GROMACS .gro file of C-alpha atoms in nm:
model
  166
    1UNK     CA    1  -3.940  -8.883   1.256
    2UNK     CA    2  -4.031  -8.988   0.915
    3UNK     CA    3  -3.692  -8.902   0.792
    4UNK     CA    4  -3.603  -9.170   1.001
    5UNK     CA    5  -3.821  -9.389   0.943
    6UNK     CA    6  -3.755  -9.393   0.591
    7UNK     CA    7  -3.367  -9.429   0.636
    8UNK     CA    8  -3.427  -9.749   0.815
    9UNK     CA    9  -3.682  -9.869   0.570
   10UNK     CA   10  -3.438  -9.797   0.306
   11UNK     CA   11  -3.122  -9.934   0.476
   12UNK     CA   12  -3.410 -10.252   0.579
   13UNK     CA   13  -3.391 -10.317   0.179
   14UNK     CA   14  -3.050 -10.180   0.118
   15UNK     CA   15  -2.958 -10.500   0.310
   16UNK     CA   16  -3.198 -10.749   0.222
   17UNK     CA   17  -3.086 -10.693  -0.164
   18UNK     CA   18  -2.659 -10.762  -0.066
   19UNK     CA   19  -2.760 -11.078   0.114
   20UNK     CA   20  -2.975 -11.228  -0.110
   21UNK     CA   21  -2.986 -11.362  -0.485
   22UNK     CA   22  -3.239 -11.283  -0.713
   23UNK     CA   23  -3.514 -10.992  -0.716
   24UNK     CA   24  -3.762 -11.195  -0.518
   25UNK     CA   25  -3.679 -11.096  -0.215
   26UNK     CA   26  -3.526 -10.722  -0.257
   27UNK     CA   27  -3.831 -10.658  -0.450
   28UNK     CA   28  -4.039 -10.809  -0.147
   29UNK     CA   29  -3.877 -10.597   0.095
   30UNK     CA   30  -3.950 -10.283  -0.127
   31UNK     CA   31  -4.277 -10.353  -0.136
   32UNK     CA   32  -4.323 -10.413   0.217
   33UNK     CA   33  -4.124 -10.105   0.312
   34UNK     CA   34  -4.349  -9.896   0.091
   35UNK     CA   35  -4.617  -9.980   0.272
   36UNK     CA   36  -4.490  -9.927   0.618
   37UNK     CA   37  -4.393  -9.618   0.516
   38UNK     CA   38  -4.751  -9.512   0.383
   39UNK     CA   39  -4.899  -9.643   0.696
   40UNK     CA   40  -4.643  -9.482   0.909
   41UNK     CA   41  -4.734  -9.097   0.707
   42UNK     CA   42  -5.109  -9.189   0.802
   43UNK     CA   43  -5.050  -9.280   1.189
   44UNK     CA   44  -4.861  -8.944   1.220
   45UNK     CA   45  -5.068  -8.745   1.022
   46UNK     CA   46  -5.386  -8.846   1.233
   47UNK     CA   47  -5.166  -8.874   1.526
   48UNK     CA   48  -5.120  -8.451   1.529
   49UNK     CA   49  -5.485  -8.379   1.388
   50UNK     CA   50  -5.736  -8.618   1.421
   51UNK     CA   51  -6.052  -8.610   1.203
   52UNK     CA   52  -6.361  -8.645   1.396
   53UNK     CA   53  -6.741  -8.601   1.275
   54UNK     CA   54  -6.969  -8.367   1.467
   55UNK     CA   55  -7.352  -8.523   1.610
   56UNK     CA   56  -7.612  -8.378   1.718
   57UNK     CA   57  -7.910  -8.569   1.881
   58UNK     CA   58  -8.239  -8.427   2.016
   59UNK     CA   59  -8.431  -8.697   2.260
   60UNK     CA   60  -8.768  -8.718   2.333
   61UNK     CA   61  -8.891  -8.503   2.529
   62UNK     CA   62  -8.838  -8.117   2.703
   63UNK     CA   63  -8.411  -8.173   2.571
   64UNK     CA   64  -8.217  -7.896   2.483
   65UNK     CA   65  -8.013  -8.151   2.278
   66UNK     CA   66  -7.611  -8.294   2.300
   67UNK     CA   67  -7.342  -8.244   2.074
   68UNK     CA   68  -6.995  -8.444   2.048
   69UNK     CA   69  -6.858  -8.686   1.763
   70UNK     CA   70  -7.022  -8.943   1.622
   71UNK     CA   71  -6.857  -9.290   1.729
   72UNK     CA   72  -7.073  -9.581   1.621
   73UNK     CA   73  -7.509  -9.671   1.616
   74UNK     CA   74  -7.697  -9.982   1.602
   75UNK     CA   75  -8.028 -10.084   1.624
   76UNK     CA   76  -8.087  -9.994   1.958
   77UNK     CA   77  -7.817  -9.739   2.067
   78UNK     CA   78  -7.638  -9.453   1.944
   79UNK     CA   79  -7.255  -9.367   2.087
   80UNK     CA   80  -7.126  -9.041   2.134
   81UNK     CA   81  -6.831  -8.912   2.241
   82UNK     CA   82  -6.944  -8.586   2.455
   83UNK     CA   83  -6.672  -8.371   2.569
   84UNK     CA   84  -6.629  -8.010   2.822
   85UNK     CA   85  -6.730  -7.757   2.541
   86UNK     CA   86  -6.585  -7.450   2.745
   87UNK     CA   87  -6.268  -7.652   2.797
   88UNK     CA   88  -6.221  -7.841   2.419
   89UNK     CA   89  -6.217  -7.486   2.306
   90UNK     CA   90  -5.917  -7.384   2.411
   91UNK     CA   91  -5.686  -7.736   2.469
   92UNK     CA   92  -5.591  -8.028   2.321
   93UNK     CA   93  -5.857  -8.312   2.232
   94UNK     CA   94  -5.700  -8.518   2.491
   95UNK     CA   95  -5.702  -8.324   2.778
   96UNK     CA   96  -6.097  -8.214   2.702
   97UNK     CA   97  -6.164  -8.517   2.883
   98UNK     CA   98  -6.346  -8.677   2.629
   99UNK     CA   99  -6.646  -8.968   2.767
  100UNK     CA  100  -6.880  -9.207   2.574
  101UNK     CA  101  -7.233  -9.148   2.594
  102UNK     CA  102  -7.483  -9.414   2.507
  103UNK     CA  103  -7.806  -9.241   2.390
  104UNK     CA  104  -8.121  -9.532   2.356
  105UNK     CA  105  -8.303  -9.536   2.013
  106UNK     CA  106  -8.621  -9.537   2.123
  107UNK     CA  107  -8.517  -9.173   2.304
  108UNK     CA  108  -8.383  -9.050   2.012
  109UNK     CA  109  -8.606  -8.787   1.852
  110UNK     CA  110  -8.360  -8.697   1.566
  111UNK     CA  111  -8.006  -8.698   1.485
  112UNK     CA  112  -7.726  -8.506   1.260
  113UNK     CA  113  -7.361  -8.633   1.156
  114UNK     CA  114  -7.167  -8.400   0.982
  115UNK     CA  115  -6.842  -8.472   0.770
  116UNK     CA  116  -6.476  -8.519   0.915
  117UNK     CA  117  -6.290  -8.238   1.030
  118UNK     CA  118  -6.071  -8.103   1.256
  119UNK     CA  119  -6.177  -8.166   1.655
  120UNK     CA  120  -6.247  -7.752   1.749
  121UNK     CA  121  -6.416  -7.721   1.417
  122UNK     CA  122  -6.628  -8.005   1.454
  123UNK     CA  123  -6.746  -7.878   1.793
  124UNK     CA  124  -6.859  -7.522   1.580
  125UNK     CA  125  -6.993  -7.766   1.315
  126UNK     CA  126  -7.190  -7.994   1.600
  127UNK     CA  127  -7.367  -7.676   1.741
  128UNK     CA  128  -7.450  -7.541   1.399
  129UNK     CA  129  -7.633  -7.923   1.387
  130UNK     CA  130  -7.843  -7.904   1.683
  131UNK     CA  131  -7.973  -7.569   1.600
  132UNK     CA  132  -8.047  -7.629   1.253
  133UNK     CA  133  -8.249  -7.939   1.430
  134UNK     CA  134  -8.413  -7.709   1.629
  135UNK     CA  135  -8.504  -7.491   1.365
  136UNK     CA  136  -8.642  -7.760   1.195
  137UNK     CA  137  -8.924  -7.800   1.467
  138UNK     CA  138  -8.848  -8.162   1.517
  139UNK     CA  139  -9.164  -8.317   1.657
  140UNK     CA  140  -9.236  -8.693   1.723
  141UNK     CA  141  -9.537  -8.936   1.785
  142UNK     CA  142  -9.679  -8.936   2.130
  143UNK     CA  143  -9.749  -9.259   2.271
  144UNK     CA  144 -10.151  -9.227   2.293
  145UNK     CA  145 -10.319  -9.365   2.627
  146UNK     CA  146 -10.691  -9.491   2.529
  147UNK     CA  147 -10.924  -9.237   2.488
  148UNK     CA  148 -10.712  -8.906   2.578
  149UNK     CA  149 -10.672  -8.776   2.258
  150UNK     CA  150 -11.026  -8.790   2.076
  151UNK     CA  151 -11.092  -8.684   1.749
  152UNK     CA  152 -10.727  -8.688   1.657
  153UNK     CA  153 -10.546  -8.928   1.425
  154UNK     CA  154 -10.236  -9.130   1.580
  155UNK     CA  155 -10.021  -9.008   1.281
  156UNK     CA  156 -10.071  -8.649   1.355
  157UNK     CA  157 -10.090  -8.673   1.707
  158UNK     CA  158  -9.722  -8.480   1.793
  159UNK     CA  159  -9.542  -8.380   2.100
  160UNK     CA  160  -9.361  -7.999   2.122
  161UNK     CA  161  -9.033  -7.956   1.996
  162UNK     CA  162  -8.769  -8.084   2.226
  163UNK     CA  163  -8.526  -7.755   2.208
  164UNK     CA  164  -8.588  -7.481   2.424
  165UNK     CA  165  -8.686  -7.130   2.235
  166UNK     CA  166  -8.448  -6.925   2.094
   0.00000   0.00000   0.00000
């Protein structure tokens, strides 16, 4: 497909450079083509193997935790695309039947993104994540109601870890 792509690129300029006078142009339509090409290389180089980055997010609370790819955060939200582990294993990233999940900040007790990489290796890479947050004994502030925790600071006033034991 890029073979072709290129031939008709080529034969694009080829053309341009018999009906026209000067270098302006052909050179132009070189240029152009050059970069069609490039971009055509990337769209079917991420077409067959899509780079995704693993995430994984422990919320407040008694959570085991979620793992998918990282899609986008702001100030109040985090997106993740969660997907069928048992079934992303063994097919294609499009027929894991991928969904968006929209995880609230103020839920969020801590959160992971790994690098790019290959969909079935990011899923290896996104468990790794949650149990290295695990591991790490993430604990957050509890919300104090007056006078139910006496004789205990509000900065070291923490709730369990979220993730189940090991």
């Amino acid at each position: 497909m890029l073979l072709a792509l290129a031939t008709l690129l080529a034969a694009g300029s080829v053309a341009v450079g018999w009906r026209t006078r000067g270098f302006a142009l052909f050179g132009a339509s070189l240029f152009i083509s050059v970069l069609l090409f490039g971009t055509g290389i990337t769209l079917f180089r991420t077409w067959d193997h899509p780079k995704l980055q693993p995430v994984a997010v422990l919320r407040s609370g008694s959570d085991s935790g979620m793992i998918g790819y990282y899609i986008a955060e702001t100030a109040a939200s985090v997106y993740i695309a969660r997907l069928d582990v048992e079934s992303a294993e063994s097919r294609p990233l499009v027929e894991a039947l991928p969904h968006i999940v929209v995880v609230p900040r103020s839920s969020v007790a801590a959160i992971a993104v790994g690098a790019l990489m290959e969909h079935r290796a990011g899923l290896r890479n996104a468990s790794q994540l949650l149990h290295e947050l695990c591991t790490d004994k993430v604990a957050e502030p509890v919300a104090r109601e007056s006078g139910s925790v006496k004789g205990a600071s509000e900065s070291h006033a923490t709730s369990p870890n979220p993730c189940p034991p090991s």
